[in-house]
Structures are given as structure tokens and as C-alpha cells.
Short mmCIF file of C-alpha atoms and ligand atoms in Angstrom, two decimals:
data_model
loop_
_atom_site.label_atom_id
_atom_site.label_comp_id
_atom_site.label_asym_id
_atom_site.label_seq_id
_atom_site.Cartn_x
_atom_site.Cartn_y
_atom_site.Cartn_z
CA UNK V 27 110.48 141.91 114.69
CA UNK V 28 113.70 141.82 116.69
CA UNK V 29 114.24 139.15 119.08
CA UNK V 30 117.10 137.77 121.56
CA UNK V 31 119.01 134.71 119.67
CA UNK V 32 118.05 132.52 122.03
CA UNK V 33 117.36 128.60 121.14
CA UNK V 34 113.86 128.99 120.56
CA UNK V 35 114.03 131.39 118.37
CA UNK V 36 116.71 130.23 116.32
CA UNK V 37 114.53 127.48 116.13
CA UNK V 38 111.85 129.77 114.65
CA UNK V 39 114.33 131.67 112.67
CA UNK V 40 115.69 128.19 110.59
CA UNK V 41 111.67 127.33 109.98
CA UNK V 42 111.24 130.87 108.57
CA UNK V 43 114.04 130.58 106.41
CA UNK V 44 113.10 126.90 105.24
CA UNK V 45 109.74 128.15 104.32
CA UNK V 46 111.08 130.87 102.34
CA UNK V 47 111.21 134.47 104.07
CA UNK V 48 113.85 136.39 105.37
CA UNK V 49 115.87 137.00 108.91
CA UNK V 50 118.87 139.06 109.44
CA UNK V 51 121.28 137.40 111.83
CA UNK V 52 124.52 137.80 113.22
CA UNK V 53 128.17 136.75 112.11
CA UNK V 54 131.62 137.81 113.14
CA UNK V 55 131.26 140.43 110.39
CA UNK V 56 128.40 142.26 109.92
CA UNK V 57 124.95 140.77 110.23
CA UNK V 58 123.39 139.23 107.39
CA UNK V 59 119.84 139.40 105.76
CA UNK V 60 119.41 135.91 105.12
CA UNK V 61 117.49 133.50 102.74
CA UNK V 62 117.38 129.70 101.31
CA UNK V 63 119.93 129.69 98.89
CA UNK V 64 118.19 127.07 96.85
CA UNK V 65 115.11 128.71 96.81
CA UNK V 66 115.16 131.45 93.85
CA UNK V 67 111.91 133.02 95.38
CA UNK V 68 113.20 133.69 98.33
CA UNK V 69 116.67 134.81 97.60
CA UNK V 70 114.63 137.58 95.01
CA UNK V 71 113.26 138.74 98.23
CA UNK V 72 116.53 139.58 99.19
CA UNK V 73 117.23 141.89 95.95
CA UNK V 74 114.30 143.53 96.50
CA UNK V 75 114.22 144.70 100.24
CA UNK V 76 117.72 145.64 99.75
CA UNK V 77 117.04 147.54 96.39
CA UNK V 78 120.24 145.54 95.49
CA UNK V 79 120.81 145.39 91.69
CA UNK V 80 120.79 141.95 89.97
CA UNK V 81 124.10 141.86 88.91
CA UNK V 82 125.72 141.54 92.28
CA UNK V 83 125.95 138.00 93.05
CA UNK V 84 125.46 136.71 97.03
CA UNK V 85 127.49 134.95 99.45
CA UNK V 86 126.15 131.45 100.68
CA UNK V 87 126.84 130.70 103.66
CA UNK V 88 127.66 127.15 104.98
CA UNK V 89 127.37 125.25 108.80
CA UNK V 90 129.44 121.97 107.24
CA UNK V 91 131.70 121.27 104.91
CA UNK V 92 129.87 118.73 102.75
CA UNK V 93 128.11 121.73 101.67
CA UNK V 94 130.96 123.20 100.17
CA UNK V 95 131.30 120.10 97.58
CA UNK V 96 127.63 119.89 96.60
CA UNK V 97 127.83 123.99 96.11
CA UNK V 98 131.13 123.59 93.89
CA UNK V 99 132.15 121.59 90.56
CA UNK V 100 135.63 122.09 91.48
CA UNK V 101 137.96 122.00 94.15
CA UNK V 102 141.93 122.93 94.20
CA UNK V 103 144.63 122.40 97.30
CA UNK V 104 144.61 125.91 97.54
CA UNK V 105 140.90 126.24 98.79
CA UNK V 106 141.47 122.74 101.08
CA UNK V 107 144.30 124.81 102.72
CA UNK V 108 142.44 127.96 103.19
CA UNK V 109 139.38 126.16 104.20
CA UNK V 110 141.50 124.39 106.88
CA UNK V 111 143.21 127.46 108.66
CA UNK V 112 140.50 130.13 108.38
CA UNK V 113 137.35 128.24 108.28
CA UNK V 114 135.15 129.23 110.28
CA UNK V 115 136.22 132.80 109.53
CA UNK V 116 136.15 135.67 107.62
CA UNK V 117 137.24 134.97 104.51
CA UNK V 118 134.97 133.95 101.29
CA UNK V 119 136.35 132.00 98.78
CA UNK V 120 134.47 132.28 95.00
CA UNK V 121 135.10 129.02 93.44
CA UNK V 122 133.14 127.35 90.20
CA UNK V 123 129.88 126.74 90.66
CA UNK V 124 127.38 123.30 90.51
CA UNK V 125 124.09 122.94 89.00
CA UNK V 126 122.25 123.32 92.20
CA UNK V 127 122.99 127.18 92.86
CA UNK V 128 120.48 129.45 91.08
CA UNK V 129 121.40 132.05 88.79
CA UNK V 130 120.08 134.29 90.66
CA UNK V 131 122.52 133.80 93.79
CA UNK V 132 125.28 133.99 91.21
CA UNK V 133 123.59 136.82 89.12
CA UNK V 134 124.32 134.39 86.38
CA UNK V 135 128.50 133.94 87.05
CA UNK V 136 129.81 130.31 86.35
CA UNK V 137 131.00 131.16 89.77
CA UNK V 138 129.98 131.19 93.68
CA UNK V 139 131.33 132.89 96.37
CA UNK V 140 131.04 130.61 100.05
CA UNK V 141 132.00 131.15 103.57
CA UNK V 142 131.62 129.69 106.86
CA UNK V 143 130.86 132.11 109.37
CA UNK V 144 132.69 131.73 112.92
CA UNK V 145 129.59 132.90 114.70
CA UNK V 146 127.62 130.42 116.76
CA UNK V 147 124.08 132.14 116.03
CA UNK V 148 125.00 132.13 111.97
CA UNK V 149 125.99 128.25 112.44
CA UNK V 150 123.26 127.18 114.74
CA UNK V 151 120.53 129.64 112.38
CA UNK V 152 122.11 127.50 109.16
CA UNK V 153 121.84 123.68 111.12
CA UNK V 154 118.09 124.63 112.03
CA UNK V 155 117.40 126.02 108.18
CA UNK V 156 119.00 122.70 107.06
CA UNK V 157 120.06 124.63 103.89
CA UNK V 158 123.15 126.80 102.82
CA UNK V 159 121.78 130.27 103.63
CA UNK V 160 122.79 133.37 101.00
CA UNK V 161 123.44 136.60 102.84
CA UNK V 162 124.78 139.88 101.68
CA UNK V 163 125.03 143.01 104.32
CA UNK V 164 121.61 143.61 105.71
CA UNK V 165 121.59 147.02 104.74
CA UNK V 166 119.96 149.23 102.02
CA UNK V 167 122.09 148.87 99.03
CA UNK V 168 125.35 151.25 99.12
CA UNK V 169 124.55 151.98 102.85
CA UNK V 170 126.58 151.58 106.32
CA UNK V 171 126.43 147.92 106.64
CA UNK V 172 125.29 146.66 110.03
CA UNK V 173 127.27 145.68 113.29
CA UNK V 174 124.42 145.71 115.81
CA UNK V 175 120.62 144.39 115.27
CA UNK V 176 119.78 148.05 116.46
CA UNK V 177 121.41 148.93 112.81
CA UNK V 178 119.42 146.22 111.09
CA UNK V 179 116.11 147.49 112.72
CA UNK V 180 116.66 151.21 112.10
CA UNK V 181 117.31 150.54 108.50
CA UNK V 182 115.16 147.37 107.47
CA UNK V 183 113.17 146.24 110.36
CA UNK V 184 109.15 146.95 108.28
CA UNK V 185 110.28 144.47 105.53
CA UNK V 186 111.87 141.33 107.34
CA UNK V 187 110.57 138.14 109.04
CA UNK V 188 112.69 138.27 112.08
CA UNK V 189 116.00 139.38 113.53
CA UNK V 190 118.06 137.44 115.46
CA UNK V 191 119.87 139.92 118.35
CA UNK V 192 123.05 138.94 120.14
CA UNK V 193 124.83 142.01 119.90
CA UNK V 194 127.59 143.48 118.10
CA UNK V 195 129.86 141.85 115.46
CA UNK V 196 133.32 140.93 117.03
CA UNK V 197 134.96 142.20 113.21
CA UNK V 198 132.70 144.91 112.34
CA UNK V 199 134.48 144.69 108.61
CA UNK V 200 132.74 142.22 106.17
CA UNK V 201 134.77 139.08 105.45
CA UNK V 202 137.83 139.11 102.82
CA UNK V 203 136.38 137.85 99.35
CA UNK V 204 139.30 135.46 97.52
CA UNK V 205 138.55 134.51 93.81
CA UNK V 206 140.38 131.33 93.71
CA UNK V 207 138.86 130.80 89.82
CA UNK V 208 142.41 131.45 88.04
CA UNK V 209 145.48 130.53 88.57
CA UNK V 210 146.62 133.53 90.50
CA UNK V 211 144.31 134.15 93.37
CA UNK V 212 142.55 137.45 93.66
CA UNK V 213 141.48 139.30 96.43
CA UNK V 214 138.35 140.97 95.34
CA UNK V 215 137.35 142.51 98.61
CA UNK V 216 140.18 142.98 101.59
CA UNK V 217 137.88 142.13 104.61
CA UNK V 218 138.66 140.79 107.97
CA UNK V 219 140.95 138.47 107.36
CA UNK V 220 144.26 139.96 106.93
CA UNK V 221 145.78 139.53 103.29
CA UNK V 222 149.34 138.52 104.76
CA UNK V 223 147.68 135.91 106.82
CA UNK V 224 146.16 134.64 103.37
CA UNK V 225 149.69 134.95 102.12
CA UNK V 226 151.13 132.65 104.92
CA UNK V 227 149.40 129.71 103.44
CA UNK V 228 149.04 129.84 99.97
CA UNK V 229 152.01 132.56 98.97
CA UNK V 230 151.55 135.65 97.18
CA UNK V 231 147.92 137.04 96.25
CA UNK V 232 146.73 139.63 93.98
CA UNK V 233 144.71 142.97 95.20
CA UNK V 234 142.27 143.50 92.85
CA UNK V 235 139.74 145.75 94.03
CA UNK V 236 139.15 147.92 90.59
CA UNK V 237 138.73 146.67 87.50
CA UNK V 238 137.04 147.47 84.05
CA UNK V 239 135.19 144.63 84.75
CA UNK V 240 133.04 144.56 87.96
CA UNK V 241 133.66 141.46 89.60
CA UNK V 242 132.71 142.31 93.19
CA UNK V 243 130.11 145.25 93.72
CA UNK V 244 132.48 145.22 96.93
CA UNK V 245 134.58 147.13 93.99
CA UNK V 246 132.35 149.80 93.22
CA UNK V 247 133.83 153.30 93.90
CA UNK V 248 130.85 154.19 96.03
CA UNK V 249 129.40 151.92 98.65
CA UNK V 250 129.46 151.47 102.56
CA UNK V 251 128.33 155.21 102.11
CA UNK V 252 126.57 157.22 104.74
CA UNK V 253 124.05 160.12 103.48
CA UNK V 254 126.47 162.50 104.95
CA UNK V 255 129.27 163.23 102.81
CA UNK V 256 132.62 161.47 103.77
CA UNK V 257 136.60 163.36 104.11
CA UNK V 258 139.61 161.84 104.47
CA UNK V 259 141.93 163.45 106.26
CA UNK V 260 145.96 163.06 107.81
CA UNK V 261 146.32 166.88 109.36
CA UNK V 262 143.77 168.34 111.39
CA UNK V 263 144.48 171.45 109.49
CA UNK V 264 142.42 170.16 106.60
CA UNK V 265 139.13 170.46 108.72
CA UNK V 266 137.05 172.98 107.78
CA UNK V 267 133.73 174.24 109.65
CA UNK V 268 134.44 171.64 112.53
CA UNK V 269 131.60 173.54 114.66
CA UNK V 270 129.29 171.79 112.03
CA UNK V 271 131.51 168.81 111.13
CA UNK V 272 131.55 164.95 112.70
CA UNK V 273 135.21 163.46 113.22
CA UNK V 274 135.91 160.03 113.34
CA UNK V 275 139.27 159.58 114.78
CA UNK V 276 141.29 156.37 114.39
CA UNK V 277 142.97 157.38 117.99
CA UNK V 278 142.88 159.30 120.61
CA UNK V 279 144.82 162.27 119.13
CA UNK V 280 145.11 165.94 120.92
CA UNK V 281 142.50 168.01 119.01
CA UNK V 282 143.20 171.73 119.55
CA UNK V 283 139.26 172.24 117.70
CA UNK V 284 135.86 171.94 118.89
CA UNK V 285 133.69 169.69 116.32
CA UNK V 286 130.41 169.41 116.49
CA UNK V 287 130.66 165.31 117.41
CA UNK V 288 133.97 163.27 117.58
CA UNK V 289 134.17 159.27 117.56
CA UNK V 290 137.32 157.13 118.19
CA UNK V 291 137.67 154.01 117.16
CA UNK V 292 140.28 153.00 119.28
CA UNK V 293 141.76 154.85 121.70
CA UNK V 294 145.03 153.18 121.21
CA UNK V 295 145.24 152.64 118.08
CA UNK V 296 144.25 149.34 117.68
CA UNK V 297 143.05 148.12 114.30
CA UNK V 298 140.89 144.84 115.75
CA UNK V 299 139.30 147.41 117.65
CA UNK V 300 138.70 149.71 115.31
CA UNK V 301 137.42 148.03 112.38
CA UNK V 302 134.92 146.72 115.40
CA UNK V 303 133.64 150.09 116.05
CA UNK V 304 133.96 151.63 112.44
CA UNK V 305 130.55 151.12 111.06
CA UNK V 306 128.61 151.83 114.48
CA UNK V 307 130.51 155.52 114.73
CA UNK V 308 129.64 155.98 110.74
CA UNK V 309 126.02 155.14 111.73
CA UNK V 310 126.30 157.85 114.73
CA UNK V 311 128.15 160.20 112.75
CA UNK V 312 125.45 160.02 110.34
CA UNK V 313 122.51 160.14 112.53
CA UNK V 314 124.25 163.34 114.77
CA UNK V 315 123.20 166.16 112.09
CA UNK V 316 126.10 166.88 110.80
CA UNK V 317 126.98 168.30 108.05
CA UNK V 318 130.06 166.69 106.90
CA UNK V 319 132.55 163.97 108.21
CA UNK V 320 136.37 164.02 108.71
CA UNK V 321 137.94 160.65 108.90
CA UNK V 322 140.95 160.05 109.88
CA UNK V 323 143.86 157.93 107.81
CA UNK V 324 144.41 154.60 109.08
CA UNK V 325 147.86 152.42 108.14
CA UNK V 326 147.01 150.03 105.06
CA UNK V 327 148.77 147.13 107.16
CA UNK V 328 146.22 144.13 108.26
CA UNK V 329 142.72 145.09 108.96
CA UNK V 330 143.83 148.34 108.10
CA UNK V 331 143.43 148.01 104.48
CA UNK V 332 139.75 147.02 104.98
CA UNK V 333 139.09 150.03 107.02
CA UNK V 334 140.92 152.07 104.60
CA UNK V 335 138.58 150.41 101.54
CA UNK V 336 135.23 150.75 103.31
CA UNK V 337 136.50 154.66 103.97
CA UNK V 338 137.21 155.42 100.72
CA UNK V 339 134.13 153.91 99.02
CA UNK V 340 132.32 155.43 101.86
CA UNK V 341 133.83 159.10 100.36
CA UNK V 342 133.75 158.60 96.71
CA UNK V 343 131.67 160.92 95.01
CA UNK V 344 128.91 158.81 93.28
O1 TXA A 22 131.15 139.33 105.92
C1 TXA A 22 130.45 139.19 104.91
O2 TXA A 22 130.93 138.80 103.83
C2 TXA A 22 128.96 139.55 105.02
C3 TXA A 22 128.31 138.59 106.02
C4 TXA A 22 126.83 138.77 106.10
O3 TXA A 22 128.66 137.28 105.69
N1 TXA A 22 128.32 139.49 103.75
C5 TXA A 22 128.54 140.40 102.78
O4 TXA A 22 127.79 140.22 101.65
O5 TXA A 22 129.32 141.33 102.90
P1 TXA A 22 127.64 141.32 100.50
O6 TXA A 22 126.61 140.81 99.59
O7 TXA A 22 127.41 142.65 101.10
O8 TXA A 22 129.01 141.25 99.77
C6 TXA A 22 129.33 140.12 98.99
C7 TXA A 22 130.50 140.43 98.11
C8 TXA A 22 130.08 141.40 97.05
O9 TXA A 22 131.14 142.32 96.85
C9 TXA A 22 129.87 140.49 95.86
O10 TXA A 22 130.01 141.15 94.65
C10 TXA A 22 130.94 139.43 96.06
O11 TXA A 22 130.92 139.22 97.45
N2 TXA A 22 130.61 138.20 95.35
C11 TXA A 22 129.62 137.33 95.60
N3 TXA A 22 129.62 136.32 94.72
C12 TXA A 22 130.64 136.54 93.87
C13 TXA A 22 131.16 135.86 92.72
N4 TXA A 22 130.61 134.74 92.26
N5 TXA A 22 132.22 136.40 92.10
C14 TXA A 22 132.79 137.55 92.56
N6 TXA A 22 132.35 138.24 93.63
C15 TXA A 22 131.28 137.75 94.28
MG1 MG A 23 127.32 144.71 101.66
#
């Protein structure tokens, strides 16, 4: 059932999720399908409705800061930093791990990944649960994640308790995941916050999306993937078919062809705005019937390499 965030019903929403089912909610990001982290049964829930494999651990997410030590068996400046400029914000830091987190949150790492969301649903939701609440993307596994409760209802509405509705996600990009675990930090997942802003504060990080070794599902060559298959382009020569094809312009650009459905994510080119609208035009693009979809190149500079990550895993072949 979806239903307005108001009071009440984030009232209802924290009993739900201290009694063990599930409600998708709203951050800055995307929204979330959230469960009690402590609660193994109900984070399995989770994997399940999702068809998310076991091996791709959760974030938790956290109202309050004291959460954040009883989560974590060890702390460094480096986090206290972060944690102080961006918190609440989009960026997740993985860190090492206490007793209390199930394996199953972690998918058996030594590690955790936390955040606290700058949304005042997600923080008011957590308060009311009176427990750290893990949420990945409430999407199927792989799929468009979700900027609007519209999304969440279209795609998982039959199998969840509640979901909270106030609108659409100021970011629209999932939050930037920061391994903090060695001694050179690693971003595993560029997200909404900037890398250079990360940079600012704690000097020169590592981008580590691939690896042999999948750290971050965020890393797998295919995810954030429509049904429809997914083009890159720079020219608009490289269009073929546009009669049948969807476009998804980063701006407003002179097209001298007639597609079947064009979206822009910005008219000005602004990358706040369009990482914003990027997963609500996928979800159009993909619901408009057509048969293939052109994206346009964005610059790799701030929120652009998040847009540029989601769009490429969004048009890997499987
Ligand atoms: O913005 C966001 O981060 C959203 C909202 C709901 O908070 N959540 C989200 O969750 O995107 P999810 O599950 O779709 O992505 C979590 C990412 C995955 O790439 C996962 O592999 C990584 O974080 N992750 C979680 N725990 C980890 C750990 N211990 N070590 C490395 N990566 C981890
Ligand atoms: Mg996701």
C-alpha cells in the first residue's frame, strides 16, 4: 500500500519495521526497501522480494551517530572527518564490522557499509523503528532503481508492507560507497557525492569500480538495467532506426531526427539536475515501447561520473 509520509504514518511505518516487515521509503537518493537490520528474518525478506543474490551485502542506515560505534569495531580520523562534512549525505562509508550485525546484512564480509541519509522521512522512519534500518534500492535486482514511490509501486508494490510517498529523490543517483577498510580509501561505487569533494577532506582516493574480486555488486558490469537495451552515444549520426528508438538527451541539443520518444535531463546541462531526472526518463524510456535507447555522453566530472556508471552498467551486455 502506498501512503503520504505524513506523521502518522511514519509512525505506522517504524512499528512495521520493528515488528519485522518491510516499507520502502524515501532518501535523497533513491528510495529504499527497508528492514530491521538486527533482525536476520526480516532483512531475508529483503533478498527475497528483491530476488537479490546473497552475496551482495546491504547498507544500514543510521538516524544518530551512536549507532555508528555500536555497528563498527573500528573507527579511523578519516571516517570522523567524512562523517563530519557529509553526514547526513550521500556517501556510505564500509568500515569493520561488530558482533551485532548479522551475516546476512554483510553477506558474511568482516565488513559493513553505513550511511546517514539527509532525508527527513528516512531519519524520522529510522527514530520511530528505533533500530538501524538496512536498505538497498527498492527495485527488482539489476533493475532501474527508484526516484519516485510511483517507481516503487509499479515494480514491488504486491510484496511490501507499506510505502512511504513524499515524492521524488532530490539526487536521483544512489549514494557514493567509500571502503575506508585499507589504508588507501576506495571508492567502490561513485554516487552522489562528488569524488573531488571526498578528496577535499581526506586527499587522494582510489576508483575502484572493477575488480576480479566483487566487492560492491554496485561493480557488476550489468545493473541499473532497463529491459530495453541501452546505447551510448556522442554523434547523433550513430542513431539508427530513431522512428523506433527512445533518446535520452543530457541537453537540449538541436536534433535534425524524429525519434520515436526523446527525454532531457537537463535542459541546460546541468548535472544536479540530471542525475535527478536520470532514472525517472530510463523508467519512461522503458515503459514507451521502444525498441532501443540512445543515451547521450555525459562529462565524467562530479555527478557526472555516477551518471556515466549507472549508463554504462545500464548498457552492458549481460
Ligand atoms: O543511496 C543509496 O545508497 C541507496 C539508498 C536506499 O540508501 N541504497 C543502495 O543500496 O543503493 P544497494 O543495496 O542498491 O547498494 C548498496 C551497495 C552495493 O553495491 C553493495 O555491494 C555495497 O553497497 N556494499 C554494501 N555493503 C558492503 C560491504 N560491506 N563492502 C563492500 N560493499 C558493500
Ligand atoms: Mg541498487
Amino acid at each position: 500500500m502506498k501512503v503520504k509520509a505524513s506523521p502518522e504514518n511514519i509512525k505506522l511505518a517504524g512499528k512495521i519495521i520493528k515488528e519485522g516487515g518491510l516499507v520502502a521509503f524515501p532518501t535523497e537518493t533513491v528510495y529504499g526497501l527497508g528492514a530491521n537490520a538486527l533482525n536476520p528474518i526480516a532483512v531475508a525478506k529483503i533478498f527475497e522480494v528483491k530476488n537479490r543474490p546473497s552475496f551482495d551485502p546491504l547498507i544500514v542506515h543510521i538516524s544518530r551517530i551512536e549507532w555508528l560505534e555500536k555497528l563498527t569495531s573500528q573507527i579511523d580520523e578519516r571516517a570522523f572527518k567524512l562523517i563530519e562534512k557529509f553526514w547526513p549525505g550521500p556517501l556510505t562509508l564500509v568500515l569493520f564490522k561488530s558482533q551485532i550485525v548479522p551475516d546476512i546484512v554483510t553477506a558474511g564480509l568482516k565488513t559493513v557499509a553505513i550511511r546517514m541519509p539527509a532525508h527527513p522521512v528516512a531519519l524520522e522512519l529510522i527514530e520511530n523503528a528505533q533500530t538501524p534500518i538496512s536498505a538497498p534500492s527498492a527495485n527488482p535486482f539489476g533493475y532501474i532503481s527508484p526516484t519516485t514511490a510511483d517507481h516503487v509501486e509499479k515494480m514491488l508494490g504486491d510484496k511490501i508492507d507499506l510505502i512511504l510517498d513524499a515524492g521524488k529523490c532530490p539526487i536521483g543517483v544512489e549514494s557514493t560507497v567509500l571502503s575506508l577498510i585499507d589504508e588507501e580509501p576506495k571508492i567502490l561505487r561513485p554516487g552522489g557525492l562528488p569524488v573531488e569533494e571526498i578528496e577535499k577532506i581526506i586527499g587522494k582516493v582510489k576508483i575502484q569500480t572493477k575488480s576480479e574480486k566483487i566487492l560492491s555488486p554496485g561493480q557488476l558490469q550489468r545493473h541499473y538495467s532497463p529491459k530495453t537495451p541501452v546505447k551510448i552515444f556522442k554523434s547523433i549520426d550513430e542513431i539508427k532506426n530513431p522512428e523506433n528508438s527512445g533518446i535520452l538527451l543530457f541537453k537540449k541539443i538541436n536534433l535534425n531526427i524524429k525519434a520515436k520518444r526523446v527525454e532531457i535531463l537537463s535542459e541546460n546541462g546541468d548535472l544536479l539536475e540530471a542525475s535527478a531526472n536520470l532514472f525517472s526518463a530510463l523508467h519512461r524510456l522503458d515503459d514507451s515501447g521502444v525498441d532501443v535507447i540512445y543515451a547521450q555522453e555525459v562529462p565524467e566530472t562530479g555527478l557526472g561520473l555516477a551518471i556515466m556508471d549507472r549508463l554504462r552498467k545500464a548498457s552492458a551486455q549481460e
